[in-house]
Amino acid sequence: MNKVPPSLDLDALRSFVTSMESGSFALAAQRLCRSTSAVSAQLKKLEQQCGTALVVRKGRHLELTHNGEILLGYARRLLALNDEAQRALNSEPLQGEIRIGMQEDFGESLMPGILGEFKRHHPGMRMSARIDRNPALLEALNDNRLDLALLWQPEGELKNGRLISQCSLEWIAHPDLNIAALLAQGEPLPLVMFEHPCMMRSRAIDSLDRANIPWRVVFVSHSLSGIWSAVQAGLGITLRTRIGIPGSLCVVENLLPSPGNLGITLKMNTGTATVSEAQAALGALMEAALTGVARVR
């Protein structure tokens, strides 16, 4: 007979998640209406159940261990499912409207499935979605025109945002574009890019400059569909992730310098308390969808 794995305590998981989102036991205790010692005890209980350390102290702040990072995403999903079950049993379906923002990369490849599942579970919720680039989405969040947004990780600290996944940045081109021949001839590498400012454009140029590879921007687009169309036409090479890559294009392997990884961040608008449960439920679906999709070198 197979040994039954121990069950994780949901109250301990809630203390763990709240502590990490708050940054300290004291703030988590205030949010959970418990004493600081009780929250700390819950975390120790969870570490005993998991058989590993989950959190380390860095001064007054808390930082996740490697196993803590693994558990955090699962913990949020378990708590969201628990809360959803409680609402279903108590006949308290979510009502209202939730406004979602997302990068184009996620809009076509991931969001239809996520939004469809959310609507099936919460038919009383109205949804509106905006697909845009990072600066516009961040401005909409700050102006209270969005409730949450799925973003490429911005430079610097992002308040009320959490990193939920990492993607490798990849050089992407049409198979007929002979990158090796261009490099051998010393020809400038033709780039297909978004207009400036763009994080991926900056990463591409910086990595090529560091490798002393000449380049020139041959096509500038205001939309991701324009980027893909130009690359499919063989005009040049672009830098994106594998998320949403058209089947006719390929990743250029071992010819160009690695531009590294880029994080995916989920940012909540904490000023919209009326939809906090909907934010948590939809955020959990987004995290689940991104698990295993993004590849890191």
PDB file of C-alpha atoms in Angstrom:
ATOM      1  CA  MET A   1       0.000   0.000   0.000  1.00  0.00           C
ATOM      2  CA  ASN A   2       1.342   3.414  -0.968  1.00  0.00           C
ATOM      3  CA  LYS A   3       1.983   5.787   1.877  1.00  0.00           C
ATOM      4  CA  VAL A   4      -0.513   8.674   1.969  1.00  0.00           C
ATOM      5  CA  PRO A   5       1.343  12.018   1.855  1.00  0.00           C
ATOM      6  CA  PRO A   6       0.629  14.391   4.739  1.00  0.00           C
ATOM      7  CA  SER A   7      -1.991  17.077   4.116  1.00  0.00           C
ATOM      8  CA  LEU A   8      -0.937  20.714   4.270  1.00  0.00           C
ATOM      9  CA  ASP A   9      -2.773  22.883   6.775  1.00  0.00           C
ATOM     10  CA  LEU A  10      -4.745  25.602   4.964  1.00  0.00           C
ATOM     11  CA  ASP A  11      -4.552  28.059   7.867  1.00  0.00           C
ATOM     12  CA  ALA A  12      -0.783  27.624   7.905  1.00  0.00           C
ATOM     13  CA  LEU A  13      -0.694  28.127   4.127  1.00  0.00           C
ATOM     14  CA  ARG A  14      -2.704  31.339   4.514  1.00  0.00           C
ATOM     15  CA  SER A  15      -0.277  32.627   7.124  1.00  0.00           C
ATOM     16  CA  PHE A  16       2.624  31.732   4.823  1.00  0.00           C
ATOM     17  CA  VAL A  17       1.150  33.505   1.774  1.00  0.00           C
ATOM     18  CA  THR A  18       0.053  36.573   3.749  1.00  0.00           C
ATOM     19  CA  SER A  19       3.474  36.856   5.413  1.00  0.00           C
ATOM     20  CA  MET A  20       5.259  36.829   2.060  1.00  0.00           C
ATOM     21  CA  GLU A  21       2.849  39.317   0.505  1.00  0.00           C
ATOM     22  CA  SER A  22       3.136  41.605   3.551  1.00  0.00           C
ATOM     23  CA  GLY A  23       6.901  41.209   3.957  1.00  0.00           C
ATOM     24  CA  SER A  24       6.790  40.574   7.704  1.00  0.00           C
ATOM     25  CA  PHE A  25       5.031  38.530  10.387  1.00  0.00           C
ATOM     26  CA  ALA A  26       3.816  41.718  12.106  1.00  0.00           C
ATOM     27  CA  LEU A  27       1.984  43.049   9.035  1.00  0.00           C
ATOM     28  CA  ALA A  28       0.626  39.601   8.240  1.00  0.00           C
ATOM     29  CA  ALA A  29      -0.703  39.319  11.791  1.00  0.00           C
ATOM     30  CA  GLN A  30      -2.599  42.593  11.376  1.00  0.00           C
ATOM     31  CA  ARG A  31      -4.190  41.404   8.124  1.00  0.00           C
ATOM     32  CA  LEU A  32      -5.120  38.022   9.616  1.00  0.00           C
ATOM     33  CA  CYS A  33      -6.284  39.466  12.980  1.00  0.00           C
ATOM     34  CA  ARG A  34      -3.861  37.227  14.851  1.00  0.00           C
ATOM     35  CA  SER A  35      -0.844  37.758  17.068  1.00  0.00           C
ATOM     36  CA  THR A  36       2.610  37.867  15.529  1.00  0.00           C
ATOM     37  CA  SER A  37       3.630  34.793  17.517  1.00  0.00           C
ATOM     38  CA  ALA A  38       0.620  32.869  16.200  1.00  0.00           C
ATOM     39  CA  VAL A  39       1.545  33.643  12.584  1.00  0.00           C
ATOM     40  CA  SER A  40       5.162  32.643  13.248  1.00  0.00           C
ATOM     41  CA  ALA A  41       3.987  29.396  14.846  1.00  0.00           C
ATOM     42  CA  GLN A  42       1.802  28.628  11.825  1.00  0.00           C
ATOM     43  CA  LEU A  43       4.806  29.018   9.530  1.00  0.00           C
ATOM     44  CA  LYS A  44       6.899  26.676  11.692  1.00  0.00           C
ATOM     45  CA  LYS A  45       4.054  24.157  11.555  1.00  0.00           C
ATOM     46  CA  LEU A  46       3.990  24.390   7.758  1.00  0.00           C
ATOM     47  CA  GLU A  47       7.759  23.915   7.542  1.00  0.00           C
ATOM     48  CA  GLN A  48       7.428  20.788   9.678  1.00  0.00           C
ATOM     49  CA  GLN A  49       4.703  19.450   7.384  1.00  0.00           C
ATOM     50  CA  CYS A  50       6.859  20.161   4.314  1.00  0.00           C
ATOM     51  CA  GLY A  51      10.041  18.908   5.935  1.00  0.00           C
ATOM     52  CA  THR A  52      12.033  21.918   4.734  1.00  0.00           C
ATOM     53  CA  ALA A  53      12.736  25.579   5.474  1.00  0.00           C
ATOM     54  CA  LEU A  54      10.467  27.931   3.520  1.00  0.00           C
ATOM     55  CA  VAL A  55      11.505  31.390   4.703  1.00  0.00           C
ATOM     56  CA  VAL A  56      14.663  33.104   5.915  1.00  0.00           C
ATOM     57  CA  ARG A  57      14.911  36.444   7.708  1.00  0.00           C
ATOM     58  CA  LYS A  58      16.901  39.255   6.092  1.00  0.00           C
ATOM     59  CA  GLY A  59      16.878  42.021   8.671  1.00  0.00           C
ATOM     60  CA  ARG A  60      13.253  42.974   9.232  1.00  0.00           C
ATOM     61  CA  HIS A  61      12.115  41.348   6.022  1.00  0.00           C
ATOM     62  CA  LEU A  62      11.322  37.800   4.928  1.00  0.00           C
ATOM     63  CA  GLU A  63      12.786  36.032   1.912  1.00  0.00           C
ATOM     64  CA  LEU A  64      11.756  32.751   0.353  1.00  0.00           C
ATOM     65  CA  THR A  65      14.048  29.767   0.175  1.00  0.00           C
ATOM     66  CA  HIS A  66      14.150  27.750  -3.050  1.00  0.00           C
ATOM     67  CA  ASN A  67      11.494  25.360  -1.689  1.00  0.00           C
ATOM     68  CA  GLY A  68       9.490  28.326  -0.429  1.00  0.00           C
ATOM     69  CA  GLU A  69       9.365  29.719  -3.968  1.00  0.00           C
ATOM     70  CA  ILE A  70       8.066  26.369  -5.216  1.00  0.00           C
ATOM     71  CA  LEU A  71       5.383  26.164  -2.539  1.00  0.00           C
ATOM     72  CA  LEU A  72       4.128  29.758  -2.827  1.00  0.00           C
ATOM     73  CA  GLY A  73       2.405  29.314  -6.191  1.00  0.00           C
ATOM     74  CA  TYR A  74       0.757  26.068  -5.083  1.00  0.00           C
ATOM     75  CA  ALA A  75      -0.314  27.707  -1.803  1.00  0.00           C
ATOM     76  CA  ARG A  76      -2.095  30.543  -3.582  1.00  0.00           C
ATOM     77  CA  ARG A  77      -3.925  28.105  -5.857  1.00  0.00           C
ATOM     78  CA  LEU A  78      -4.955  25.864  -2.930  1.00  0.00           C
ATOM     79  CA  LEU A  79      -6.301  28.842  -0.988  1.00  0.00           C
ATOM     80  CA  ALA A  80      -8.163  30.208  -4.007  1.00  0.00           C
ATOM     81  CA  LEU A  81      -9.787  26.819  -4.582  1.00  0.00           C
ATOM     82  CA  ASN A  82     -10.694  26.530  -0.890  1.00  0.00           C
ATOM     83  CA  ASP A  83     -12.287  29.986  -0.885  1.00  0.00           C
ATOM     84  CA  GLU A  84     -14.146  29.218  -4.103  1.00  0.00           C
ATOM     85  CA  ALA A  85     -15.539  26.005  -2.589  1.00  0.00           C
ATOM     86  CA  GLN A  86     -16.698  27.886   0.501  1.00  0.00           C
ATOM     87  CA  ARG A  87     -18.498  30.464  -1.629  1.00  0.00           C
ATOM     88  CA  ALA A  88     -20.161  27.730  -3.696  1.00  0.00           C
ATOM     89  CA  LEU A  89     -21.375  25.899  -0.593  1.00  0.00           C
ATOM     90  CA  ASN A  90     -22.632  29.098   0.992  1.00  0.00           C
ATOM     91  CA  SER A  91     -24.308  30.247  -2.234  1.00  0.00           C
ATOM     92  CA  GLU A  92     -22.140  33.349  -2.395  1.00  0.00           C
ATOM     93  CA  PRO A  93     -21.030  33.583  -6.039  1.00  0.00           C
ATOM     94  CA  LEU A  94     -18.759  36.421  -7.035  1.00  0.00           C
ATOM     95  CA  GLN A  95     -20.600  39.388  -8.488  1.00  0.00           C
ATOM     96  CA  GLY A  96     -19.455  42.613 -10.124  1.00  0.00           C
ATOM     97  CA  GLU A  97     -16.898  43.567 -12.761  1.00  0.00           C
ATOM     98  CA  ILE A  98     -13.187  42.897 -13.051  1.00  0.00           C
ATOM     99  CA  ARG A  99     -10.914  44.800 -15.431  1.00  0.00           C
ATOM    100  CA  ILE A 100      -7.884  42.918 -16.696  1.00  0.00           C
ATOM    101  CA  GLY A 101      -4.787  44.112 -18.511  1.00  0.00           C
ATOM    102  CA  MET A 102      -2.214  41.967 -20.264  1.00  0.00           C
ATOM    103  CA  GLN A 103       0.709  42.048 -22.634  1.00  0.00           C
ATOM    104  CA  GLU A 104       0.004  41.015 -26.232  1.00  0.00           C
ATOM    105  CA  ASP A 105       2.168  37.902 -25.809  1.00  0.00           C
ATOM    106  CA  PHE A 106      -0.357  36.507 -23.323  1.00  0.00           C
ATOM    107  CA  GLY A 107      -3.481  37.908 -24.961  1.00  0.00           C
ATOM    108  CA  GLU A 108      -3.747  35.456 -27.842  1.00  0.00           C
ATOM    109  CA  SER A 109      -1.986  32.367 -26.501  1.00  0.00           C
ATOM    110  CA  LEU A 110      -3.044  32.111 -22.848  1.00  0.00           C
ATOM    111  CA  MET A 111      -5.889  34.457 -21.998  1.00  0.00           C
ATOM    112  CA  PRO A 112      -8.774  32.836 -23.925  1.00  0.00           C
ATOM    113  CA  GLY A 113      -8.458  29.657 -21.866  1.00  0.00           C
ATOM    114  CA  ILE A 114      -7.929  31.514 -18.579  1.00  0.00           C
ATOM    115  CA  LEU A 115     -10.853  33.906 -19.064  1.00  0.00           C
ATOM    116  CA  GLY A 116     -13.113  31.117 -20.286  1.00  0.00           C
ATOM    117  CA  GLU A 117     -12.418  29.020 -17.186  1.00  0.00           C
ATOM    118  CA  PHE A 118     -12.902  32.035 -14.898  1.00  0.00           C
ATOM    119  CA  LYS A 119     -16.280  32.803 -16.525  1.00  0.00           C
ATOM    120  CA  ARG A 120     -17.443  29.198 -16.122  1.00  0.00           C
ATOM    121  CA  HIS A 121     -16.617  29.262 -12.409  1.00  0.00           C
ATOM    122  CA  HIS A 122     -17.936  32.790 -11.806  1.00  0.00           C
ATOM    123  CA  PRO A 123     -20.792  33.477 -14.248  1.00  0.00           C
ATOM    124  CA  GLY A 124     -21.907  36.487 -12.215  1.00  0.00           C
ATOM    125  CA  MET A 125     -18.692  38.393 -12.930  1.00  0.00           C
ATOM    126  CA  ARG A 126     -18.458  40.804 -15.843  1.00  0.00           C
ATOM    127  CA  MET A 127     -15.029  41.078 -17.434  1.00  0.00           C
ATOM    128  CA  SER A 128     -13.281  43.641 -19.562  1.00  0.00           C
ATOM    129  CA  ALA A 129      -9.773  43.148 -20.905  1.00  0.00           C
ATOM    130  CA  ARG A 130      -7.148  45.499 -22.287  1.00  0.00           C
ATOM    131  CA  ILE A 131      -4.149  44.340 -24.321  1.00  0.00           C
ATOM    132  CA  ASP A 132      -1.275  46.815 -24.308  1.00  0.00           C
ATOM    133  CA  ARG A 133       2.395  47.341 -23.516  1.00  0.00           C
ATOM    134  CA  ASN A 134       3.889  47.678 -20.031  1.00  0.00           C
ATOM    135  CA  PRO A 135       3.902  51.519 -19.657  1.00  0.00           C
ATOM    136  CA  ALA A 136       0.253  51.845 -20.715  1.00  0.00           C
ATOM    137  CA  LEU A 137      -0.851  48.995 -18.427  1.00  0.00           C
ATOM    138  CA  LEU A 138       1.029  50.410 -15.437  1.00  0.00           C
ATOM    139  CA  GLU A 139      -0.508  53.838 -16.053  1.00  0.00           C
ATOM    140  CA  ALA A 140      -3.990  52.294 -16.211  1.00  0.00           C
ATOM    141  CA  LEU A 141      -3.395  50.471 -12.918  1.00  0.00           C
ATOM    142  CA  ASN A 142      -2.197  53.656 -11.233  1.00  0.00           C
ATOM    143  CA  ASP A 143      -5.219  55.554 -12.551  1.00  0.00           C
ATOM    144  CA  ASN A 144      -7.603  52.876 -11.208  1.00  0.00           C
ATOM    145  CA  ARG A 145      -8.711  51.851 -14.708  1.00  0.00           C
ATOM    146  CA  LEU A 146      -7.559  48.242 -14.228  1.00  0.00           C
ATOM    147  CA  ASP A 147      -7.894  45.795 -11.335  1.00  0.00           C
ATOM    148  CA  LEU A 148      -4.950  43.553 -12.237  1.00  0.00           C
ATOM    149  CA  ALA A 149      -2.479  43.125 -15.057  1.00  0.00           C
ATOM    150  CA  LEU A 150      -0.100  40.463 -16.353  1.00  0.00           C
ATOM    151  CA  LEU A 151       3.142  42.226 -17.267  1.00  0.00           C
ATOM    152  CA  TRP A 152       6.694  41.657 -18.293  1.00  0.00           C
ATOM    153  CA  GLN A 153       8.721  42.370 -15.175  1.00  0.00           C
ATOM    154  CA  PRO A 154       9.440  46.131 -15.129  1.00  0.00           C
ATOM    155  CA  GLU A 155      12.821  47.547 -14.235  1.00  0.00           C
ATOM    156  CA  GLY A 156      13.214  48.312 -10.527  1.00  0.00           C
ATOM    157  CA  GLU A 157      10.819  47.607  -7.673  1.00  0.00           C
ATOM    158  CA  LEU A 158       7.157  47.021  -8.484  1.00  0.00           C
ATOM    159  CA  LYS A 159       4.783  47.789  -5.620  1.00  0.00           C
ATOM    160  CA  ASN A 160       1.863  45.369  -5.179  1.00  0.00           C
ATOM    161  CA  GLY A 161       3.276  43.074  -7.848  1.00  0.00           C
ATOM    162  CA  ARG A 162       4.687  39.584  -7.613  1.00  0.00           C
ATOM    163  CA  LEU A 163       6.926  37.604  -9.891  1.00  0.00           C
ATOM    164  CA  ILE A 164       5.075  34.449 -10.938  1.00  0.00           C
ATOM    165  CA  SER A 165       7.308  32.981 -13.626  1.00  0.00           C
ATOM    166  CA  GLN A 166      10.472  33.404 -15.692  1.00  0.00           C
ATOM    167  CA  CYS A 167      10.917  33.125 -19.453  1.00  0.00           C
ATOM    168  CA  SER A 168      14.035  32.744 -21.555  1.00  0.00           C
ATOM    169  CA  LEU A 169      14.393  35.440 -24.177  1.00  0.00           C
ATOM    170  CA  GLU A 170      14.959  33.902 -27.603  1.00  0.00           C
ATOM    171  CA  TRP A 171      16.164  35.091 -30.986  1.00  0.00           C
ATOM    172  CA  ILE A 172      13.345  34.218 -33.406  1.00  0.00           C
ATOM    173  CA  ALA A 173      13.483  34.225 -37.214  1.00  0.00           C
ATOM    174  CA  HIS A 174      12.048  32.606 -40.318  1.00  0.00           C
ATOM    175  CA  PRO A 175      13.893  29.350 -41.187  1.00  0.00           C
ATOM    176  CA  ASP A 176      14.850  30.760 -44.598  1.00  0.00           C
ATOM    177  CA  LEU A 177      16.755  33.714 -43.099  1.00  0.00           C
ATOM    178  CA  ASN A 178      20.417  32.618 -43.066  1.00  0.00           C
ATOM    179  CA  ILE A 179      21.719  34.132 -39.849  1.00  0.00           C
ATOM    180  CA  ALA A 180      25.013  32.211 -40.037  1.00  0.00           C
ATOM    181  CA  ALA A 181      25.773  33.687 -43.480  1.00  0.00           C
ATOM    182  CA  LEU A 182      25.039  37.229 -42.299  1.00  0.00           C
ATOM    183  CA  LEU A 183      27.390  36.810 -39.348  1.00  0.00           C
ATOM    184  CA  ALA A 184      30.121  35.256 -41.505  1.00  0.00           C
ATOM    185  CA  GLN A 185      29.938  38.149 -43.983  1.00  0.00           C
ATOM    186  CA  GLY A 186      29.957  40.755 -41.217  1.00  0.00           C
ATOM    187  CA  GLU A 187      26.620  42.107 -42.401  1.00  0.00           C
ATOM    188  CA  PRO A 188      24.549  44.070 -39.837  1.00  0.00           C
ATOM    189  CA  LEU A 189      21.930  41.805 -38.263  1.00  0.00           C
ATOM    190  CA  PRO A 190      18.461  42.978 -39.430  1.00  0.00           C
ATOM    191  CA  LEU A 191      16.227  43.537 -36.396  1.00  0.00           C
ATOM    192  CA  VAL A 192      12.431  43.631 -36.218  1.00  0.00           C
ATOM    193  CA  MET A 193      11.470  45.492 -33.041  1.00  0.00           C
ATOM    194  CA  PHE A 194       8.898  47.512 -31.172  1.00  0.00           C
ATOM    195  CA  GLU A 195       9.425  51.245 -31.100  1.00  0.00           C
ATOM    196  CA  HIS A 196      11.554  52.634 -28.264  1.00  0.00           C
ATOM    197  CA  PRO A 197      11.211  52.312 -25.268  1.00  0.00           C
ATOM    198  CA  CYS A 198      10.956  48.528 -25.165  1.00  0.00           C
ATOM    199  CA  MET A 199      12.671  46.171 -22.702  1.00  0.00           C
ATOM    200  CA  MET A 200      13.227  43.442 -25.275  1.00  0.00           C
ATOM    201  CA  ARG A 201      14.581  45.913 -27.816  1.00  0.00           C
ATOM    202  CA  SER A 202      17.040  47.216 -25.216  1.00  0.00           C
ATOM    203  CA  ARG A 203      18.070  43.668 -24.271  1.00  0.00           C
ATOM    204  CA  ALA A 204      18.618  42.732 -27.912  1.00  0.00           C
ATOM    205  CA  ILE A 205      20.771  45.748 -28.724  1.00  0.00           C
ATOM    206  CA  ASP A 206      22.774  45.489 -25.509  1.00  0.00           C
ATOM    207  CA  SER A 207      23.583  41.789 -25.990  1.00  0.00           C
ATOM    208  CA  LEU A 208      24.643  42.356 -29.626  1.00  0.00           C
ATOM    209  CA  ASP A 209      26.790  45.359 -28.710  1.00  0.00           C
ATOM    210  CA  ARG A 210      28.533  43.362 -25.990  1.00  0.00           C
ATOM    211  CA  ALA A 211      29.310  40.634 -28.522  1.00  0.00           C
ATOM    212  CA  ASN A 212      30.516  43.218 -31.113  1.00  0.00           C
ATOM    213  CA  ILE A 213      27.865  42.062 -33.593  1.00  0.00           C
ATOM    214  CA  PRO A 214      26.721  44.849 -35.956  1.00  0.00           C
ATOM    215  CA  TRP A 215      22.972  45.397 -36.227  1.00  0.00           C
ATOM    216  CA  ARG A 216      20.354  47.684 -37.747  1.00  0.00           C
ATOM    217  CA  VAL A 217      16.636  48.038 -37.082  1.00  0.00           C
ATOM    218  CA  VAL A 218      14.880  47.341 -40.398  1.00  0.00           C
ATOM    219  CA  PHE A 219      11.264  47.255 -39.221  1.00  0.00           C
ATOM    220  CA  VAL A 220       9.472  48.960 -36.335  1.00  0.00           C
ATOM    221  CA  SER A 221       5.961  47.918 -35.271  1.00  0.00           C
ATOM    222  CA  HIS A 222       3.381  49.229 -32.810  1.00  0.00           C
ATOM    223  CA  SER A 223       1.873  45.749 -32.345  1.00  0.00           C
ATOM    224  CA  LEU A 224       3.038  42.188 -31.768  1.00  0.00           C
ATOM    225  CA  SER A 225       1.080  40.982 -34.795  1.00  0.00           C
ATOM    226  CA  GLY A 226       3.140  43.405 -36.875  1.00  0.00           C
ATOM    227  CA  ILE A 227       6.358  41.981 -35.416  1.00  0.00           C
ATOM    228  CA  TRP A 228       5.342  38.417 -36.262  1.00  0.00           C
ATOM    229  CA  SER A 229       4.230  39.393 -39.766  1.00  0.00           C
ATOM    230  CA  ALA A 230       7.549  41.088 -40.547  1.00  0.00           C
ATOM    231  CA  VAL A 231       9.575  38.150 -39.220  1.00  0.00           C
ATOM    232  CA  GLN A 232       7.421  35.692 -41.170  1.00  0.00           C
ATOM    233  CA  ALA A 233       8.117  37.755 -44.287  1.00  0.00           C
ATOM    234  CA  GLY A 234      11.836  37.228 -43.711  1.00  0.00           C
ATOM    235  CA  LEU A 235      12.601  40.920 -43.087  1.00  0.00           C
ATOM    236  CA  GLY A 236      14.711  40.221 -40.033  1.00  0.00           C
ATOM    237  CA  ILE A 237      15.096  38.639 -36.622  1.00  0.00           C
ATOM    238  CA  THR A 238      13.331  39.584 -33.387  1.00  0.00           C
ATOM    239  CA  LEU A 239      13.726  38.948 -29.670  1.00  0.00           C
ATOM    240  CA  ARG A 240      10.733  37.530 -27.777  1.00  0.00           C
ATOM    241  CA  THR A 241       9.893  34.512 -25.633  1.00  0.00           C
ATOM    242  CA  ARG A 242       8.467  31.237 -26.905  1.00  0.00           C
ATOM    243  CA  ILE A 243       5.007  32.239 -25.672  1.00  0.00           C
ATOM    244  CA  GLY A 244       2.740  32.695 -28.683  1.00  0.00           C
ATOM    245  CA  ILE A 245       5.453  32.124 -31.295  1.00  0.00           C
ATOM    246  CA  PRO A 246       3.879  31.332 -34.713  1.00  0.00           C
ATOM    247  CA  GLY A 247       4.464  27.801 -35.931  1.00  0.00           C
ATOM    248  CA  SER A 248       6.196  29.000 -39.108  1.00  0.00           C
ATOM    249  CA  LEU A 249       9.033  30.625 -37.130  1.00  0.00           C
ATOM    250  CA  CYS A 250      11.946  29.049 -35.275  1.00  0.00           C
ATOM    251  CA  VAL A 251      14.306  29.827 -32.426  1.00  0.00           C
ATOM    252  CA  VAL A 252      17.852  30.623 -33.573  1.00  0.00           C
ATOM    253  CA  GLU A 253      20.096  28.311 -31.550  1.00  0.00           C
ATOM    254  CA  ASN A 254      23.794  28.747 -30.684  1.00  0.00           C
ATOM    255  CA  LEU A 255      24.559  31.584 -33.121  1.00  0.00           C
ATOM    256  CA  LEU A 256      23.814  34.699 -31.098  1.00  0.00           C
ATOM    257  CA  PRO A 257      24.554  35.795 -27.515  1.00  0.00           C
ATOM    258  CA  SER A 258      21.994  34.923 -24.857  1.00  0.00           C
ATOM    259  CA  PRO A 259      19.948  37.946 -23.768  1.00  0.00           C
ATOM    260  CA  GLY A 260      18.978  36.190 -20.509  1.00  0.00           C
ATOM    261  CA  ASN A 261      15.567  35.766 -18.905  1.00  0.00           C
ATOM    262  CA  LEU A 262      12.591  38.030 -18.344  1.00  0.00           C
ATOM    263  CA  GLY A 263      10.126  37.711 -15.505  1.00  0.00           C
ATOM    264  CA  ILE A 264       6.340  37.659 -15.706  1.00  0.00           C
ATOM    265  CA  THR A 265       4.713  39.793 -13.027  1.00  0.00           C
ATOM    266  CA  LEU A 266       1.130  39.845 -11.794  1.00  0.00           C
ATOM    267  CA  LYS A 267       0.254  43.268 -10.396  1.00  0.00           C
ATOM    268  CA  MET A 268      -2.878  43.924  -8.380  1.00  0.00           C
ATOM    269  CA  ASN A 269      -4.623  47.248  -7.892  1.00  0.00           C
ATOM    270  CA  THR A 270      -5.055  47.249  -4.114  1.00  0.00           C
ATOM    271  CA  GLY A 271      -7.336  50.270  -4.312  1.00  0.00           C
ATOM    272  CA  THR A 272     -10.176  48.081  -5.595  1.00  0.00           C
ATOM    273  CA  ALA A 273     -11.057  46.145  -2.453  1.00  0.00           C
ATOM    274  CA  THR A 274     -14.508  45.242  -3.746  1.00  0.00           C
ATOM    275  CA  VAL A 275     -13.006  42.787  -6.241  1.00  0.00           C
ATOM    276  CA  SER A 276     -10.212  41.408  -4.080  1.00  0.00           C
ATOM    277  CA  GLU A 277     -11.686  37.879  -4.118  1.00  0.00           C
ATOM    278  CA  ALA A 278     -12.080  37.996  -7.887  1.00  0.00           C
ATOM    279  CA  GLN A 279      -8.500  39.248  -8.217  1.00  0.00           C
ATOM    280  CA  ALA A 280      -7.229  36.322  -6.150  1.00  0.00           C
ATOM    281  CA  ALA A 281      -9.264  33.771  -8.106  1.00  0.00           C
ATOM    282  CA  LEU A 282      -8.215  35.096 -11.506  1.00  0.00           C
ATOM    283  CA  GLY A 283      -4.617  35.513 -10.373  1.00  0.00           C
ATOM    284  CA  ALA A 284      -4.506  31.873  -9.306  1.00  0.00           C
ATOM    285  CA  LEU A 285      -5.755  30.795 -12.748  1.00  0.00           C
ATOM    286  CA  MET A 286      -3.048  32.885 -14.404  1.00  0.00           C
ATOM    287  CA  GLU A 287      -0.331  31.347 -12.259  1.00  0.00           C
ATOM    288  CA  ALA A 288      -1.587  27.845 -12.997  1.00  0.00           C
ATOM    289  CA  ALA A 289      -1.655  28.528 -16.749  1.00  0.00           C
ATOM    290  CA  LEU A 290       1.900  29.873 -16.721  1.00  0.00           C
ATOM    291  CA  THR A 291       3.303  26.924 -14.760  1.00  0.00           C
ATOM    292  CA  GLY A 292       5.383  24.922 -17.174  1.00  0.00           C
ATOM    293  CA  VAL A 293       4.743  27.273 -20.112  1.00  0.00           C
ATOM    294  CA  ALA A 294       7.696  29.573 -19.592  1.00  0.00           C
ATOM    295  CA  ARG A 295      11.114  28.074 -20.118  1.00  0.00           C
ATOM    296  CA  VAL A 296      14.257  29.267 -18.350  1.00  0.00           C
ATOM    297  CA  ARG A 297      17.720  28.559 -19.601  1.00  0.00           C
TER     298      ARG A 297
END
